[in-house]
Tab-separated table of C-alpha atoms in Angstrom:
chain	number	residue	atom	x	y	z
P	104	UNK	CA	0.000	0.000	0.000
P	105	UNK	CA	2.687	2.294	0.665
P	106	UNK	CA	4.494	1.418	-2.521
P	107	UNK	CA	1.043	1.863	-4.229
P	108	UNK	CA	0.412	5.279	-2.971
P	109	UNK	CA	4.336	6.349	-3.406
P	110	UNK	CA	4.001	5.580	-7.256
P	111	UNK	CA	0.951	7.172	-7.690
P	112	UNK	CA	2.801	10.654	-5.848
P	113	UNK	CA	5.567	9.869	-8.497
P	114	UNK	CA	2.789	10.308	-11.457
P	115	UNK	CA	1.260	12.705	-10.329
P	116	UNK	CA	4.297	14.831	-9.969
P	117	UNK	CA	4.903	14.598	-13.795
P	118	UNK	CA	1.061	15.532	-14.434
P	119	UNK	CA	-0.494	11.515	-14.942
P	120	UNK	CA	-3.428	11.492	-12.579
P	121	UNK	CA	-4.449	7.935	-11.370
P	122	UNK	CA	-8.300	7.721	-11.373
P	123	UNK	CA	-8.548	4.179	-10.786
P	124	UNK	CA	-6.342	0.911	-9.331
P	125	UNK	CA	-6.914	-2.469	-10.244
P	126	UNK	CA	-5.604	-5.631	-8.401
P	127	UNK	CA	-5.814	-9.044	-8.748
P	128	UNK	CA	-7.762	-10.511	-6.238
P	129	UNK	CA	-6.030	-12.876	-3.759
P	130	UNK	CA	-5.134	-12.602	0.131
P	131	UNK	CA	-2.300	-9.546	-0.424
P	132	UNK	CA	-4.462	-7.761	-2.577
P	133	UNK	CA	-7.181	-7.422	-0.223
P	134	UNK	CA	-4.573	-6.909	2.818
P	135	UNK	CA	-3.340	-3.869	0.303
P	136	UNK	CA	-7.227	-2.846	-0.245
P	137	UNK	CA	-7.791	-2.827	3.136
P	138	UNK	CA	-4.766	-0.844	3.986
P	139	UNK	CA	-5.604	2.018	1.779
P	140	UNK	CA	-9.288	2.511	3.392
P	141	UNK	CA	-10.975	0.349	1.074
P	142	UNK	CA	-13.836	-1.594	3.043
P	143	UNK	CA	-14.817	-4.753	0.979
P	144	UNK	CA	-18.002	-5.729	3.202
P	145	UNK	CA	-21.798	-6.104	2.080
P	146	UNK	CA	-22.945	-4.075	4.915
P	147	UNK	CA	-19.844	-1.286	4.713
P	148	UNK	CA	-19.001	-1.013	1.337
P	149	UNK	CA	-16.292	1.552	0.296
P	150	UNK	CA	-14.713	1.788	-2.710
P	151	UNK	CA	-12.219	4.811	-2.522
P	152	UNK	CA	-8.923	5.818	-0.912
P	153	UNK	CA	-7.559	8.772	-0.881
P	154	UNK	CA	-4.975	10.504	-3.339
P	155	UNK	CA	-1.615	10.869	-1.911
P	156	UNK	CA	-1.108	14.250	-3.149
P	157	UNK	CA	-4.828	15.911	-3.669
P	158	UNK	CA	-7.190	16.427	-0.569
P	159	UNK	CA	-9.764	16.753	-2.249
P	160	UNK	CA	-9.305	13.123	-4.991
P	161	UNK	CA	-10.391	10.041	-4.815
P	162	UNK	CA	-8.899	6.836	-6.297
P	163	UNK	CA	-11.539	4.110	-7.092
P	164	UNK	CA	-10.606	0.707	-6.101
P	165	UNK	CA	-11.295	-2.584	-8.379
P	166	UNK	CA	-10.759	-6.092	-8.641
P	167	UNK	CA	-9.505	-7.667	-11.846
P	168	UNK	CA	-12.683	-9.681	-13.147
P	169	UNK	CA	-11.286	-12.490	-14.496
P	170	UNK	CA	-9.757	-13.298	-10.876
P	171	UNK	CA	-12.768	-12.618	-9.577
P	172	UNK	CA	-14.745	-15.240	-12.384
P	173	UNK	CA	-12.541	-17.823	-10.937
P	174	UNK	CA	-13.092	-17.103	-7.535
P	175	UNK	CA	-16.595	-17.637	-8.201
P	176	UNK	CA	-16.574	-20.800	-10.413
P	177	UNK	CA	-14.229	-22.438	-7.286
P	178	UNK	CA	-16.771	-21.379	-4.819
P	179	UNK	CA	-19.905	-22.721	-7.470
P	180	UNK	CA	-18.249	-26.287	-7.306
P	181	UNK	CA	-17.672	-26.294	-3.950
P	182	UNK	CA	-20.786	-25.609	-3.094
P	183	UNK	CA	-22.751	-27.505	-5.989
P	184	UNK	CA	-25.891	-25.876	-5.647
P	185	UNK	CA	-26.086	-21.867	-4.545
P	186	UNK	CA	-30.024	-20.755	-3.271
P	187	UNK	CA	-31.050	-16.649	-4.254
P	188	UNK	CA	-34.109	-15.600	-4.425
P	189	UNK	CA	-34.668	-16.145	-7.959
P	190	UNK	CA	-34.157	-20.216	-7.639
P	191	UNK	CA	-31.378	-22.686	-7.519
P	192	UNK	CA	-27.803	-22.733	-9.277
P	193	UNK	CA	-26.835	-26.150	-9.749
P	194	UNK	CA	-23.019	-27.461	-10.437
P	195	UNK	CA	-24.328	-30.670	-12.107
P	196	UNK	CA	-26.354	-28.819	-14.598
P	197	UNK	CA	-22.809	-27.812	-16.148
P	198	UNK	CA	-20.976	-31.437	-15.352
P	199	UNK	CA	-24.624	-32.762	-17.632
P	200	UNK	CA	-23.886	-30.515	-20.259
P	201	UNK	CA	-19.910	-31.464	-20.605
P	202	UNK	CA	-20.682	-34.663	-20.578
P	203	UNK	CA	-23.250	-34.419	-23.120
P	204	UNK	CA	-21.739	-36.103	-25.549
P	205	UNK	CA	-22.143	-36.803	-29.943
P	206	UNK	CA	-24.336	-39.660	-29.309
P	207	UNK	CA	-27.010	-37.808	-27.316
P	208	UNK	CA	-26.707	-35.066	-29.630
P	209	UNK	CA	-27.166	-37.099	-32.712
P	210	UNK	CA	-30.413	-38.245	-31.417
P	211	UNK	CA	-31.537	-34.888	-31.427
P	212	UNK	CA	-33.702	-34.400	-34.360
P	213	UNK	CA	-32.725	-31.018	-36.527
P	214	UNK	CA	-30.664	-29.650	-34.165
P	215	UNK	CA	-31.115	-26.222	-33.021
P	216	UNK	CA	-28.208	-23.687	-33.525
P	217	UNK	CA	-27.377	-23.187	-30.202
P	218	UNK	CA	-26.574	-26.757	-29.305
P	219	UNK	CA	-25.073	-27.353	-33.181
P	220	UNK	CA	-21.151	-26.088	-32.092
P	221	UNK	CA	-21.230	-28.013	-29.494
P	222	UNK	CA	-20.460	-31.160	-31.383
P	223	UNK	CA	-16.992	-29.265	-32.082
P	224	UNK	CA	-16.880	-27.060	-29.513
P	225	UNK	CA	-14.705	-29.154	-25.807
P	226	UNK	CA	-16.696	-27.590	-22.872
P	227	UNK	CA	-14.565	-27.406	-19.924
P	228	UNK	CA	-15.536	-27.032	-16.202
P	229	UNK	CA	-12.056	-25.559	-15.539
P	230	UNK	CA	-12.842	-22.952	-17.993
P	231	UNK	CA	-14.623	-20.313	-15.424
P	232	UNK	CA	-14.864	-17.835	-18.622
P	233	UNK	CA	-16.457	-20.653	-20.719
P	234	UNK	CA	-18.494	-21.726	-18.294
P	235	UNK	CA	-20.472	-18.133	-17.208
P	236	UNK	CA	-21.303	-16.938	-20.882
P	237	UNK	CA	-24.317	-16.769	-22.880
P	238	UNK	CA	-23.645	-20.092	-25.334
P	239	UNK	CA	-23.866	-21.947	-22.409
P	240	UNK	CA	-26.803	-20.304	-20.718
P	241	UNK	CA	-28.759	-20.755	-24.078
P	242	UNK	CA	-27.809	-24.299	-24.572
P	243	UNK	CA	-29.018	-25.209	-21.069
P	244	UNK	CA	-32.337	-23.365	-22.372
P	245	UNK	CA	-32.532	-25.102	-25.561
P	246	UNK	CA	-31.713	-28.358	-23.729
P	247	UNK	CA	-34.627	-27.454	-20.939
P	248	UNK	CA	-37.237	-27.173	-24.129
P	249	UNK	CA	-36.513	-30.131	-25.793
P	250	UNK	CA	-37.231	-32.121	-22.317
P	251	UNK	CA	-34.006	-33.713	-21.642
P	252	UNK	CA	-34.686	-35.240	-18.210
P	253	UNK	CA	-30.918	-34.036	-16.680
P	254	UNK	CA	-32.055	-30.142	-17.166
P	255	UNK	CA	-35.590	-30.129	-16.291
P	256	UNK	CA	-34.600	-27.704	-12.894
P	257	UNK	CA	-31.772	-25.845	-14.660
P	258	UNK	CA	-34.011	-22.176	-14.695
P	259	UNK	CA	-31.798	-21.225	-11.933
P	260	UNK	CA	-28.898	-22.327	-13.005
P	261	UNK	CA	-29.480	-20.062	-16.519
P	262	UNK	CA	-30.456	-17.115	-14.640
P	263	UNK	CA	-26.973	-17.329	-11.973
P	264	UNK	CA	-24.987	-17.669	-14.866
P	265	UNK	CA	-26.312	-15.071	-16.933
P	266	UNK	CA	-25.742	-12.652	-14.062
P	267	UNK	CA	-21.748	-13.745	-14.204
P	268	UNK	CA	-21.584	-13.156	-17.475
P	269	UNK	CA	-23.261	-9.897	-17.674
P	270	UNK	CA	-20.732	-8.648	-14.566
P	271	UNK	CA	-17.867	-10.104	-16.436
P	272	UNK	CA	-18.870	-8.080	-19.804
P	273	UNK	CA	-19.432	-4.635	-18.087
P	274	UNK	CA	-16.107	-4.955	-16.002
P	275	UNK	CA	-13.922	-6.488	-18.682
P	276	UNK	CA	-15.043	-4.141	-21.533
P	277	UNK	CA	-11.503	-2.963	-22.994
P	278	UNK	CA	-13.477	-1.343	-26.322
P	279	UNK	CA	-14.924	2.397	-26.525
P	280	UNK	CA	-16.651	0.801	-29.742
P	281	UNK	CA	-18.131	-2.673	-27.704
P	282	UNK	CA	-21.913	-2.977	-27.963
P	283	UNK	CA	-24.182	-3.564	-25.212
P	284	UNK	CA	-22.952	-4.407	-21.891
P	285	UNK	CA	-19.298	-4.627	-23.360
P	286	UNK	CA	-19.474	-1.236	-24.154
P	287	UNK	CA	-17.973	1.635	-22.571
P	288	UNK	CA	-20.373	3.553	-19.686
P	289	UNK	CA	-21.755	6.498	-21.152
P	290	UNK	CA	-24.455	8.855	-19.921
P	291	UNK	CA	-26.695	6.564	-22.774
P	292	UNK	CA	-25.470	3.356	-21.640
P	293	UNK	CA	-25.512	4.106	-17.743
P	294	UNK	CA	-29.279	3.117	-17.144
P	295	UNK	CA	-28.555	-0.401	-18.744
P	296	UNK	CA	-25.385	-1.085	-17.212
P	297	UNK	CA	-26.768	0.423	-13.960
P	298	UNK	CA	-29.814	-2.117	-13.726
P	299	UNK	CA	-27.273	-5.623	-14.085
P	300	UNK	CA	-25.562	-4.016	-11.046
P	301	UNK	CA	-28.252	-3.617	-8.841
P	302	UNK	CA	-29.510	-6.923	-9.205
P	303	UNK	CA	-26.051	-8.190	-8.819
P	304	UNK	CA	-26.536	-6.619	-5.234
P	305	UNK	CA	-30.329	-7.360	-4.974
P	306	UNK	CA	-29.309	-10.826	-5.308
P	307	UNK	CA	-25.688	-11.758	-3.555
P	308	UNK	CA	-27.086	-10.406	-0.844
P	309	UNK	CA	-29.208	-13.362	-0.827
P	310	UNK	CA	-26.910	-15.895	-1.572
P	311	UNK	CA	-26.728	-19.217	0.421
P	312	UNK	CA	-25.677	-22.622	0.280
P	313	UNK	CA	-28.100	-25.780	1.220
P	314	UNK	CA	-27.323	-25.501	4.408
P	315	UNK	CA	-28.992	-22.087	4.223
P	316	UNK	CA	-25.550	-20.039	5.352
P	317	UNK	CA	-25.350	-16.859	3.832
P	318	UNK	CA	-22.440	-17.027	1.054
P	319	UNK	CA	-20.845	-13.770	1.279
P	320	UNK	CA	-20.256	-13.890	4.992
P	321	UNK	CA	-18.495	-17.287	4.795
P	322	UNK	CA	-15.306	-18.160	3.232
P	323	UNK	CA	-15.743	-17.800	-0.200
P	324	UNK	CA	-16.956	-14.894	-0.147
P	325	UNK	CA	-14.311	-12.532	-2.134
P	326	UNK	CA	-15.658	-13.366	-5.532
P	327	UNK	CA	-18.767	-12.206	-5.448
P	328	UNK	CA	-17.658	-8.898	-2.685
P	329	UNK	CA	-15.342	-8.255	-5.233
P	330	UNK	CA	-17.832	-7.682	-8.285
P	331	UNK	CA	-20.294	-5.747	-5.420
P	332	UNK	CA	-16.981	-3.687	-4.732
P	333	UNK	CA	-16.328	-3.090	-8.644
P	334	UNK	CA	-20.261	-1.933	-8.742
P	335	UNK	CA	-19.860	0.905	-6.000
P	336	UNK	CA	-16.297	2.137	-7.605
């Protein structure tokens, strides 16, 4: 932290003002967050620390969202099924689909396009990027319609993952040309953008395992603090 807010003194002696500092997210990084003022709690959320050498700036504080993608996909399989208030997220649903293999699909009849790739496509469930996205959210839909029995609960299970995916988009947009929630936040983009967040916090807040304990006040927690903490900033 000290090093952090030395180098950022450095730049802004030469006239580079720092608006923003992302980490990774492991055990130092959060020691560092928390030694800057940064409070990474669902109750006492703050997001900024103050500059070094301007009273009156604030430096935003974020997590790097692939690191936080993993954190989440370890906690998801460690936990196999995750309650919120709009259903159940359930690990098997994704060890089904992986293991969905040619045969099955051949005895599809007139496949539909979102379940054609995945004849060539290798589905991994080490893959935490592969795993949250839309393809696979829509294949577990298309799979739900055509009444394969494995999928027949897997609602929640779309829903938790398209929430990932739309955090991972907004945070991990590196294009001022991206379209929708890969896009850059604009005054015209802000209301869309805006609405995925709060029900990112409507909903971890709810978070539990079957046991009924509340996720983010366990162990692993970080992953999904982290994206709440990348909301605020």
């Amino acid at each position: 932290a000290q090093l952090l807010r030395l180098t950022i003194g450095k730049l802004s002696d030469i006239g580079i003002t720092v608006l923003a500092v992302t980490s990774d997210a492991t055990a130092h990084s959060v020691q560092m967050a928390k030694a800057l003022g940064i409070h990474i709690d669902g109750d006492n959320m703050k997001c900024t620390f103050q500059h070094p050498s301007s009273s009156s700036q604030q430096i935003a504080y974020f997590f790097g969202s692939c690191h936080l993608l993993r954190l989440i996909r370890n906690a998801f399989q460690y936990f196999q099924s995750i309650q919120f208030i709009n259903g159940t997220a359930h690990w098997q649903h994704l060890v089904d689909l992986v293991a969905l293999g040619d045969q099955e699909l051949a005895n599809i009849e007139r496949l539909p396009r979102k379940l054609a790739n995945l004849k060539n496509h290798v589905l991994k469930t080490n893959c935490a990027a592969q795993l949250f996205s839309e393809s696979v959210a829509s294949a577990l839909e298309c799979l739900l319609s055509l009444g394969l029995p494995p999928f027949q609960n897997c609602i929640g299970t779309v829903h938790f993952l398209r929430l990932i995916n739309n955090l991972f988009d907004i945070f991990n947009s590196r294009n001022c040309y991206g379209k929708g929630l890969k896009g850059p936040l604009l005054p015209e983009t802000y209301s869309k953008i805006n609405r995925v967040l709060i029900e990112a916090k409507t909903i971890f807040v709810t978070l539990s395992d079957a046991s009924n304990n509340q996720i983010i006040k366990g162990k692993r927690k970080l992953g999904f603090l982290g994206f709440l903490l990348n909301a605020e900033s």
